[in-house]
Protein backbone atom coordinates (compact mmCIF):
# COMPACT_ATOMS: atom_id res chain seq x y z
CA UNK A 1 0.00 0.00 0.00
CA UNK A 2 2.77 2.42 0.93
CA UNK A 3 4.61 1.56 -2.28
CA UNK A 4 1.48 2.34 -4.36
CA UNK A 5 0.99 5.63 -2.55
CA UNK A 6 4.61 6.62 -3.07
CA UNK A 7 4.30 5.82 -6.78
CA UNK A 8 1.14 7.95 -7.00
CA UNK A 9 2.88 10.92 -5.37
CA UNK A 10 5.81 10.52 -7.76
CA UNK A 11 3.39 10.62 -10.70
CA UNK A 12 1.82 13.79 -9.30
CA UNK A 13 5.22 15.43 -9.10
CA UNK A 14 5.97 14.43 -12.69
CA UNK A 15 2.70 16.06 -13.76
CA UNK A 16 3.84 19.31 -12.18
CA UNK A 17 7.13 19.08 -14.05
CA UNK A 18 5.32 18.25 -17.26
CA UNK A 19 2.72 20.01 -19.30
CA UNK A 20 0.30 20.81 -16.48
CA UNK A 21 2.38 23.13 -14.35
CA UNK A 22 5.57 23.68 -16.34
CA UNK A 23 7.29 24.65 -13.11
CA UNK A 24 11.03 25.07 -13.64
CA UNK A 25 14.05 26.01 -11.60
CA UNK A 26 14.42 29.00 -13.92
CA UNK A 27 11.25 30.48 -12.40
CA UNK A 28 12.83 30.42 -8.96
CA UNK A 29 16.05 31.87 -10.36
CA UNK A 30 14.29 34.86 -11.93
CA UNK A 31 12.33 35.62 -8.76
CA UNK A 32 15.45 35.61 -6.58
CA UNK A 33 17.46 37.64 -9.10
CA UNK A 34 14.91 40.44 -9.46
CA UNK A 35 14.25 40.73 -5.72
CA UNK A 36 17.88 41.04 -4.67
CA UNK A 37 18.87 43.07 -7.74
CA UNK A 38 16.37 45.70 -6.61
CA UNK A 39 17.84 45.73 -3.12
CA UNK A 40 21.40 45.72 -4.49
CA UNK A 41 20.72 48.98 -6.31
CA UNK A 42 20.05 50.61 -2.94
CA UNK A 43 23.45 49.74 -1.41
CA UNK A 44 24.91 53.26 -1.73
CA UNK A 45 21.68 55.22 -0.97
CA UNK A 46 21.09 52.94 2.03
CA UNK A 47 24.40 53.94 3.63
CA UNK A 48 23.59 57.63 3.16
CA UNK A 49 20.04 57.40 4.50
CA UNK A 50 21.16 55.25 7.42
CA UNK A 51 23.72 57.81 8.58
CA UNK A 52 21.36 60.76 8.04
CA UNK A 53 18.56 59.07 9.98
CA UNK A 54 20.73 57.76 12.83
CA UNK A 55 23.74 60.10 13.11
CA UNK A 56 24.48 58.78 16.60
CA UNK A 57 25.31 55.09 17.18
CA UNK A 58 24.70 54.21 13.53
CA UNK A 59 26.14 50.69 13.71
CA UNK A 60 24.02 49.93 16.77
CA UNK A 61 20.79 51.20 15.21
CA UNK A 62 21.55 49.37 11.98
CA UNK A 63 21.91 46.18 13.97
CA UNK A 64 18.68 46.74 15.84
CA UNK A 65 16.65 47.42 12.67
CA UNK A 66 17.89 44.27 10.96
CA UNK A 67 17.68 42.40 14.25
CA UNK A 68 13.95 43.04 14.61
CA UNK A 69 13.41 42.01 10.98
CA UNK A 70 15.32 38.79 11.48
CA UNK A 71 13.55 37.86 14.70
CA UNK A 72 10.13 38.38 13.08
CA UNK A 73 11.29 36.16 10.21
CA UNK A 74 12.18 33.48 12.74
CA UNK A 75 8.71 33.69 14.28
CA UNK A 76 6.84 33.47 10.96
CA UNK A 77 8.96 30.99 8.95
CA UNK A 78 7.48 27.76 10.41
CA UNK A 79 3.89 28.84 9.78
CA UNK A 80 4.57 30.00 6.22
CA UNK A 81 6.50 26.82 5.46
CA UNK A 82 3.73 24.57 6.82
CA UNK A 83 0.99 26.52 5.04
CA UNK A 84 2.85 26.33 1.72
CA UNK A 85 2.96 22.53 2.08
CA UNK A 86 -0.86 22.55 2.26
CA UNK A 87 -2.01 25.49 0.11
CA UNK A 88 0.81 25.59 -2.45
CA UNK A 89 3.95 27.63 -3.04
CA UNK A 90 2.84 30.34 -5.46
CA UNK A 91 0.53 32.33 -3.18
CA UNK A 92 3.12 32.43 -0.42
CA UNK A 93 5.90 33.25 -2.87
CA UNK A 94 3.83 36.22 -4.05
CA UNK A 95 3.24 37.29 -0.46
CA UNK A 96 6.90 37.06 0.61
CA UNK A 97 8.19 38.94 -2.46
CA UNK A 98 5.58 41.70 -2.06
CA UNK A 99 6.24 42.40 1.61
CA UNK A 100 10.03 42.06 1.26
CA UNK A 101 10.06 44.73 -1.46
CA UNK A 102 7.36 46.96 0.07
CA UNK A 103 9.79 49.23 2.01
CA UNK A 104 11.79 50.23 -1.10
CA UNK A 105 9.81 53.33 -2.24
CA UNK A 106 9.65 54.66 1.33
CA UNK A 107 13.40 55.32 1.31
CA UNK A 108 12.61 58.69 -0.33
CA UNK A 109 9.08 59.16 0.95
CA UNK A 110 9.98 58.87 4.64
CA UNK A 111 13.23 57.35 5.97
CA UNK A 112 11.64 56.66 9.34
CA UNK A 113 8.79 54.75 7.72
CA UNK A 114 11.38 53.01 5.53
CA UNK A 115 13.30 51.58 8.48
CA UNK A 116 10.08 50.79 10.33
CA UNK A 117 8.76 48.82 7.35
CA UNK A 118 12.07 47.00 6.97
CA UNK A 119 11.71 45.80 10.53
CA UNK A 120 8.06 44.76 10.17
CA UNK A 121 8.62 43.14 6.75
CA UNK A 122 10.52 40.39 8.53
CA UNK A 123 7.16 38.71 9.15
CA UNK A 124 7.08 37.71 5.47
CA UNK A 125 10.78 37.99 4.54
CA UNK A 126 11.26 34.25 4.07
CA UNK A 127 11.50 34.08 0.28
CA UNK A 128 14.37 31.60 0.35
CA UNK A 129 12.32 29.14 2.41
CA UNK A 130 9.51 29.06 -0.16
CA UNK A 131 11.92 29.11 -3.11
CA UNK A 132 13.89 26.10 -1.84
CA UNK A 133 10.64 24.20 -1.22
CA UNK A 134 9.55 25.17 -4.76
CA UNK A 135 12.80 23.79 -6.19
CA UNK A 136 12.48 20.60 -4.13
CA UNK A 137 9.00 20.02 -5.61
CA UNK A 138 10.30 19.91 -9.18
CA UNK A 139 13.72 18.22 -8.86
CA UNK A 140 14.94 14.74 -8.09
CA UNK A 141 17.14 14.24 -5.05
CA UNK A 142 20.31 13.82 -7.09
CA UNK A 143 19.56 17.13 -8.87
CA UNK A 144 18.68 19.09 -5.76
CA UNK A 145 22.10 20.18 -4.51
CA UNK A 146 22.97 21.54 -7.96
CA UNK A 147 19.62 23.35 -8.14
CA UNK A 148 20.11 24.86 -4.68
CA UNK A 149 23.58 25.97 -5.72
CA UNK A 150 22.12 27.64 -8.81
CA UNK A 151 19.55 29.53 -6.73
CA UNK A 152 22.21 30.65 -4.24
CA UNK A 153 24.50 31.64 -7.11
CA UNK A 154 21.67 33.74 -8.53
CA UNK A 155 21.59 35.68 -5.28
CA UNK A 156 25.30 36.40 -5.75
CA UNK A 157 24.76 37.23 -9.43
CA UNK A 158 22.13 39.81 -8.55
CA UNK A 159 24.77 41.65 -6.53
CA UNK A 160 27.47 41.55 -9.23
CA UNK A 161 26.32 44.65 -11.09
CA UNK A 162 23.44 46.17 -9.10
CA UNK A 163 25.52 48.01 -6.45
CA UNK A 164 27.77 49.47 -9.17
CA UNK A 165 24.74 50.54 -11.22
CA UNK A 166 23.14 52.03 -8.12
CA UNK A 167 26.32 53.92 -7.19
CA UNK A 168 26.64 55.31 -10.75
CA UNK A 169 23.01 56.41 -10.96
CA UNK A 170 23.24 57.96 -7.50
CA UNK A 171 26.35 59.98 -8.42
CA UNK A 172 24.95 61.12 -11.77
CA UNK A 173 21.25 61.62 -11.10
CA UNK A 174 20.69 61.38 -7.35
CA UNK A 175 19.26 58.81 -4.98
CA UNK A 176 15.66 59.41 -6.05
CA UNK A 177 16.22 57.86 -9.46
CA UNK A 178 17.90 54.82 -7.86
CA UNK A 179 14.90 54.28 -5.60
CA UNK A 180 12.54 54.67 -8.57
CA UNK A 181 14.43 52.07 -10.65
CA UNK A 182 14.55 49.67 -7.68
CA UNK A 183 10.79 50.11 -7.17
CA UNK A 184 10.07 49.36 -10.84
CA UNK A 185 12.17 46.18 -10.68
CA UNK A 186 10.40 45.11 -7.48
CA UNK A 187 7.01 45.61 -9.15
CA UNK A 188 8.24 43.59 -12.14
CA UNK A 189 9.23 40.78 -9.78
CA UNK A 190 5.79 40.76 -8.17
CA UNK A 191 4.14 40.75 -11.59
CA UNK A 192 6.38 37.88 -12.73
CA UNK A 193 5.30 35.75 -9.76
CA UNK A 194 1.63 36.60 -10.28
CA UNK A 195 1.41 36.13 -14.06
CA UNK A 196 4.24 33.77 -15.01
CA UNK A 197 5.33 31.53 -12.12
CA UNK A 198 3.26 28.29 -12.05
CA UNK A 199 2.38 26.30 -8.96
CA UNK A 200 4.97 23.62 -8.15
CA UNK A 201 3.04 21.56 -5.60
CA UNK A 202 0.90 18.82 -7.20
CA UNK A 203 -2.85 19.45 -7.01
CA UNK A 204 -3.50 16.12 -5.30
CA UNK A 205 -1.07 16.94 -2.49
CA UNK A 206 -2.81 20.26 -1.87
CA UNK A 207 -6.40 19.02 -2.19
CA UNK A 208 -5.95 16.12 0.24
CA UNK A 209 -4.81 18.58 2.92
CA UNK A 210 -7.08 21.52 2.03
CA UNK A 211 -9.07 22.74 4.97
CA UNK A 212 -6.95 20.91 7.52
CA UNK A 213 -6.38 23.37 10.37
CA UNK A 214 -2.88 24.51 11.25
CA UNK A 215 -2.25 23.72 14.88
CA UNK A 216 -0.19 25.86 17.24
CA UNK A 217 2.39 23.09 17.21
CA UNK A 218 2.92 23.69 13.51
CA UNK A 219 3.06 27.48 13.84
CA UNK A 220 5.20 27.58 16.99
CA UNK A 221 8.70 28.72 15.93
CA UNK A 222 10.21 27.38 19.15
CA UNK A 223 8.83 23.86 18.71
CA UNK A 224 11.75 22.91 16.47
CA UNK A 225 14.20 24.27 19.02
CA UNK A 226 12.55 22.18 21.75
CA UNK A 227 12.58 18.99 19.71
CA UNK A 228 16.05 19.03 18.18
CA UNK A 229 17.36 16.82 20.97
CA UNK A 230 15.16 13.90 19.85
CA UNK A 231 17.39 13.27 16.86
CA UNK A 232 21.14 13.66 17.18
CA UNK A 233 21.70 14.31 13.48
CA UNK A 234 19.06 17.03 13.29
CA UNK A 235 20.50 18.58 16.44
CA UNK A 236 23.99 18.68 14.93
CA UNK A 237 22.72 20.21 11.67
CA UNK A 238 20.72 22.88 13.52
CA UNK A 239 23.63 23.83 15.78
CA UNK A 240 25.92 24.00 12.75
CA UNK A 241 23.51 26.29 10.90
CA UNK A 242 23.08 28.53 13.94
CA UNK A 243 26.78 28.93 14.72
CA UNK A 244 27.78 29.49 11.10
CA UNK A 245 24.96 31.81 10.05
CA UNK A 246 25.00 33.98 13.19
CA UNK A 247 28.23 35.76 12.15
CA UNK A 248 27.20 35.73 8.48
CA UNK A 249 23.97 37.57 9.30
CA UNK A 250 25.82 40.15 11.37
CA UNK A 251 28.44 40.58 8.67
CA UNK A 252 25.85 41.00 5.92
CA UNK A 253 24.05 43.76 7.83
CA UNK A 254 27.13 45.89 8.57
CA UNK A 255 30.01 44.94 6.29
CA UNK A 256 29.46 47.50 3.52
CA UNK A 257 29.10 50.18 6.18
CA UNK A 258 32.35 48.92 7.72
CA UNK A 259 34.19 49.02 4.38
CA UNK A 260 33.13 52.59 3.69
CA UNK A 261 33.67 54.13 7.10
CA UNK A 262 36.48 52.11 8.68
CA UNK A 263 38.51 50.77 5.75
CA UNK A 264 37.61 53.95 3.80
CA UNK A 265 36.41 52.32 0.60
CA UNK A 266 34.72 54.69 -1.86
CA UNK A 267 31.21 53.83 -3.14
CA UNK A 268 32.73 52.77 -6.48
CA UNK A 269 35.26 50.52 -4.71
CA UNK A 270 32.51 48.94 -2.61
CA UNK A 271 30.53 48.22 -5.78
CA UNK A 272 33.62 46.66 -7.40
CA UNK A 273 34.25 44.57 -4.27
CA UNK A 274 30.67 43.28 -4.26
CA UNK A 275 30.93 42.46 -7.97
CA UNK A 276 34.15 40.48 -7.47
CA UNK A 277 32.76 38.48 -4.57
CA UNK A 278 29.53 37.92 -6.49
CA UNK A 279 31.26 36.59 -9.59
CA UNK A 280 33.47 34.26 -7.56
CA UNK A 281 30.43 33.10 -5.57
CA UNK A 282 28.63 32.21 -8.80
CA UNK A 283 31.59 30.08 -9.87
CA UNK A 284 31.79 28.48 -6.42
CA UNK A 285 28.07 27.66 -6.19
CA UNK A 286 27.65 26.36 -9.71
CA UNK A 287 30.90 24.77 -10.85
CA UNK A 288 32.73 23.94 -7.62
CA UNK A 289 29.67 22.95 -5.59
CA UNK A 290 28.47 20.28 -8.01
CA UNK A 291 31.99 18.88 -8.39
CA UNK A 292 32.56 18.82 -4.63
CA UNK A 293 29.19 17.16 -3.94
CA UNK A 294 30.01 14.38 -6.39
CA UNK A 295 33.61 13.85 -5.29
CA UNK A 296 33.83 14.43 -1.54
CA UNK A 297 30.15 14.19 -0.56
CA UNK A 298 27.63 16.43 1.14
CA UNK A 299 29.09 16.49 4.63
CA UNK A 300 32.66 17.16 3.52
CA UNK A 301 31.43 19.98 1.29
CA UNK A 302 29.83 21.58 4.34
CA UNK A 303 33.06 21.20 6.30
CA UNK A 304 35.09 22.77 3.50
CA UNK A 305 32.71 25.72 3.27
CA UNK A 306 32.94 26.27 7.03
CA UNK A 307 36.74 26.19 6.79
CA UNK A 308 36.70 28.96 4.18
CA UNK A 309 34.27 30.99 6.31
CA UNK A 310 36.51 30.68 9.38
CA UNK A 311 39.52 31.88 7.41
CA UNK A 312 37.78 34.89 5.86
CA UNK A 313 36.23 36.06 9.15
CA UNK A 314 39.58 35.89 10.92
CA UNK A 315 41.14 37.86 8.06
CA UNK A 316 38.40 40.50 8.24
CA UNK A 317 38.91 40.72 12.01
CA UNK A 318 42.65 41.36 11.89
CA UNK A 319 42.85 43.07 8.49
CA UNK A 320 43.33 46.83 8.47
CA UNK A 321 44.41 47.46 4.86
CA UNK A 322 42.25 47.50 1.71
CA UNK A 323 44.25 44.71 0.02
CA UNK A 324 43.47 42.45 2.98
CA UNK A 325 39.75 42.99 2.43
CA UNK A 326 40.09 42.09 -1.24
CA UNK A 327 42.03 38.94 -0.43
CA UNK A 328 39.57 37.89 2.27
CA UNK A 329 36.71 38.55 -0.16
CA UNK A 330 37.96 35.82 -2.48
CA UNK A 331 37.88 33.37 0.43
CA UNK A 332 34.40 34.60 1.40
CA UNK A 333 33.15 33.68 -2.06
CA UNK A 334 34.26 30.09 -1.57
CA UNK A 335 32.50 29.92 1.80
CA UNK A 336 29.19 30.55 0.01
CA UNK A 337 28.94 26.82 -0.79
CA UNK A 338 27.98 26.07 2.83
CA UNK A 339 24.31 27.03 2.80
CA UNK A 340 23.23 25.21 -0.40
CA UNK A 341 25.12 22.12 0.81
CA UNK A 342 23.32 22.22 4.17
CA UNK A 343 19.95 22.81 2.44
CA UNK A 344 20.55 19.78 0.23
CA UNK A 345 21.44 17.71 3.30
CA UNK A 346 18.17 18.65 5.00
CA UNK A 347 16.13 18.23 1.82
CA UNK A 348 17.39 14.69 1.30
CA UNK A 349 15.98 13.81 4.70
CA UNK A 350 12.48 15.11 3.96
CA UNK A 351 9.65 13.48 2.01
CA UNK A 352 8.20 15.30 -1.04
CA UNK A 353 5.23 16.71 0.87
CA UNK A 354 7.44 17.96 3.71
CA UNK A 355 9.86 20.18 1.80
CA UNK A 356 8.23 23.44 2.96
CA UNK A 357 8.45 22.35 6.60
CA UNK A 358 12.03 21.15 6.19
CA UNK A 359 13.24 24.35 4.54
CA UNK A 360 11.12 26.38 6.97
CA UNK A 361 13.10 24.78 9.80
CA UNK A 362 16.40 25.98 8.35
CA UNK A 363 14.97 29.38 7.42
CA UNK A 364 13.60 29.71 10.95
CA UNK A 365 17.04 29.15 12.44
CA UNK A 366 18.53 31.57 9.93
CA UNK A 367 15.77 34.01 10.84
CA UNK A 368 16.76 33.76 14.49
CA UNK A 369 20.35 34.46 13.43
CA UNK A 370 19.14 37.39 11.32
CA UNK A 371 17.70 38.79 14.54
CA UNK A 372 20.60 38.07 16.85
CA UNK A 373 23.52 38.53 14.41
CA UNK A 374 23.02 42.18 13.37
CA UNK A 375 22.13 43.24 16.91
CA UNK A 376 25.18 41.41 18.26
CA UNK A 377 27.51 42.93 15.68
CA UNK A 378 26.09 46.40 16.29
CA UNK A 379 26.53 45.99 20.03
CA UNK A 380 30.15 44.81 19.65
CA UNK A 381 30.93 47.76 17.38
CA UNK A 382 29.34 49.99 20.02
CA UNK A 383 31.42 48.42 22.82
CA UNK A 384 34.63 49.05 20.86
CA UNK A 385 33.57 52.63 20.05
CA UNK A 386 33.37 52.10 16.29
CA UNK A 387 30.89 54.81 15.32
CA UNK A 388 30.18 56.68 12.10
CA UNK A 389 30.32 60.04 13.83
CA UNK A 390 33.86 59.18 14.89
CA UNK A 391 34.80 58.67 11.25
CA UNK A 392 33.67 62.04 9.99
CA UNK A 393 36.29 64.79 9.59
CA UNK A 394 35.97 67.08 12.61
CA UNK A 395 38.31 69.94 13.37
CA UNK A 396 40.89 68.95 15.94
CA UNK A 397 39.88 65.28 15.95
CA UNK A 398 41.30 62.30 14.05
CA UNK A 399 39.18 60.86 11.25
CA UNK A 400 39.98 57.23 12.12
CA UNK A 401 39.90 56.52 15.82
CA UNK A 402 40.63 52.79 15.42
CA UNK A 403 43.67 53.21 13.19
CA UNK A 404 46.09 51.77 15.76
CA UNK A 405 43.84 49.03 17.04
CA UNK A 406 45.28 45.53 16.93
CA UNK A 407 41.80 44.20 16.07
CA UNK A 408 40.13 46.62 13.63
CA UNK A 409 37.03 44.40 13.28
CA UNK A 410 36.17 42.85 16.66
CA UNK A 411 32.78 41.41 15.58
CA UNK A 412 34.39 39.48 12.74
CA UNK A 413 36.86 37.88 15.12
CA UNK A 414 33.95 36.86 17.33
CA UNK A 415 32.33 35.36 14.24
CA UNK A 416 35.47 33.35 13.50
CA UNK A 417 35.26 31.71 16.92
CA UNK A 418 31.56 30.88 16.34
CA UNK A 419 32.36 29.24 13.00
CA UNK A 420 35.20 27.30 14.63
CA UNK A 421 32.66 25.75 17.00
CA UNK A 422 30.31 25.10 14.04
CA UNK A 423 33.13 23.27 12.26
CA UNK A 424 33.76 21.09 15.31
CA UNK A 425 30.05 20.26 15.59
CA UNK A 426 29.69 19.48 11.87
CA UNK A 427 32.45 16.88 12.06
CA UNK A 428 30.08 14.63 14.05
CA UNK A 429 27.21 14.77 11.50
CA UNK A 430 26.71 11.19 10.17
CA UNK A 431 27.41 10.63 6.49
CA UNK A 432 24.52 8.28 5.70
CA UNK A 433 21.72 9.30 8.06
CA UNK A 434 19.25 9.81 5.20
CA UNK A 435 19.64 6.29 3.84
CA UNK A 436 18.62 4.83 7.17
CA UNK A 437 15.47 6.96 7.30
CA UNK A 438 14.04 6.51 3.81
CA UNK A 439 11.54 3.87 4.91
CA UNK A 440 10.48 5.98 7.82
CA UNK A 441 9.83 8.91 5.51
CA UNK A 442 7.70 6.79 3.17
CA UNK A 443 5.68 5.40 6.05
CA UNK A 444 5.17 8.86 7.47
CA UNK A 445 3.87 10.22 4.15
CA UNK A 446 1.15 7.56 4.11
CA UNK A 447 0.14 7.95 7.73
CA UNK A 448 0.06 11.76 7.60
CA UNK A 449 -2.61 11.85 4.88
CA UNK A 450 -4.73 9.38 6.86
CA UNK A 451 -4.39 11.44 10.01
CA UNK A 452 -5.48 14.57 8.12
CA UNK A 453 -8.70 12.90 7.01
CA UNK A 454 -9.54 11.24 10.31
CA UNK A 455 -8.98 13.91 12.91
CA UNK A 456 -7.76 17.41 13.61
CA UNK A 457 -6.09 16.39 16.85
CA UNK A 458 -2.30 16.31 17.17
CA UNK A 459 -0.54 13.26 15.82
CA UNK A 460 0.36 10.69 18.47
CA UNK A 461 3.96 10.26 19.45
CA UNK A 462 5.62 7.19 18.01
CA UNK A 463 9.03 5.72 17.43
CA UNK A 464 8.92 7.01 13.87
CA UNK A 465 8.51 10.56 15.14
CA UNK A 466 11.55 10.21 17.35
CA UNK A 467 13.73 9.49 14.34
CA UNK A 468 13.15 12.80 12.50
CA UNK A 469 10.76 14.92 14.55
CA UNK A 470 11.69 18.17 12.80
CA UNK A 471 10.76 16.99 9.34
CA UNK A 472 7.06 16.37 9.95
CA UNK A 473 3.96 18.52 9.55
CA UNK A 474 3.27 18.49 13.27
CA UNK A 475 6.69 19.77 14.15
CA UNK A 476 6.26 23.24 12.71
PDB file of C-alpha atoms in Angstrom, residues 33 117-118 142 145 232 266 269 304 316 326 354 361 373 398 420 423 431 451 467 470:
ATOM      1  CA  UNK A  33      17.464  37.638  -9.098  1.00  0.00           C
ATOM      2  CA  UNK A 117       8.764  48.820   7.350  1.00  0.00           C
ATOM      3  CA  UNK A 118      12.067  46.999   6.965  1.00  0.00           C
ATOM      4  CA  UNK A 142      20.314  13.822  -7.089  1.00  0.00           C
ATOM      5  CA  UNK A 145      22.103  20.177  -4.506  1.00  0.00           C
ATOM      6  CA  UNK A 232      21.138  13.659  17.175  1.00  0.00           C
ATOM      7  CA  UNK A 266      34.723  54.690  -1.859  1.00  0.00           C
ATOM      8  CA  UNK A 269      35.258  50.524  -4.709  1.00  0.00           C
ATOM      9  CA  UNK A 304      35.095  22.768   3.495  1.00  0.00           C
ATOM     10  CA  UNK A 316      38.405  40.505   8.242  1.00  0.00           C
ATOM     11  CA  UNK A 326      40.089  42.091  -1.239  1.00  0.00           C
ATOM     12  CA  UNK A 354       7.442  17.963   3.714  1.00  0.00           C
ATOM     13  CA  UNK A 361      13.099  24.785   9.799  1.00  0.00           C
ATOM     14  CA  UNK A 373      23.524  38.533  14.414  1.00  0.00           C
ATOM     15  CA  UNK A 398      41.304  62.296  14.052  1.00  0.00           C
ATOM     16  CA  UNK A 420      35.197  27.298  14.629  1.00  0.00           C
ATOM     17  CA  UNK A 423      33.129  23.269  12.265  1.00  0.00           C
ATOM     18  CA  UNK A 431      27.408  10.632   6.490  1.00  0.00           C
ATOM     19  CA  UNK A 451      -4.389  11.437  10.007  1.00  0.00           C
ATOM     20  CA  UNK A 467      13.732   9.495  14.344  1.00  0.00           C
ATOM     21  CA  UNK A 470      11.687  18.172  12.804  1.00  0.00           C
TER      22      UNK A 470
END
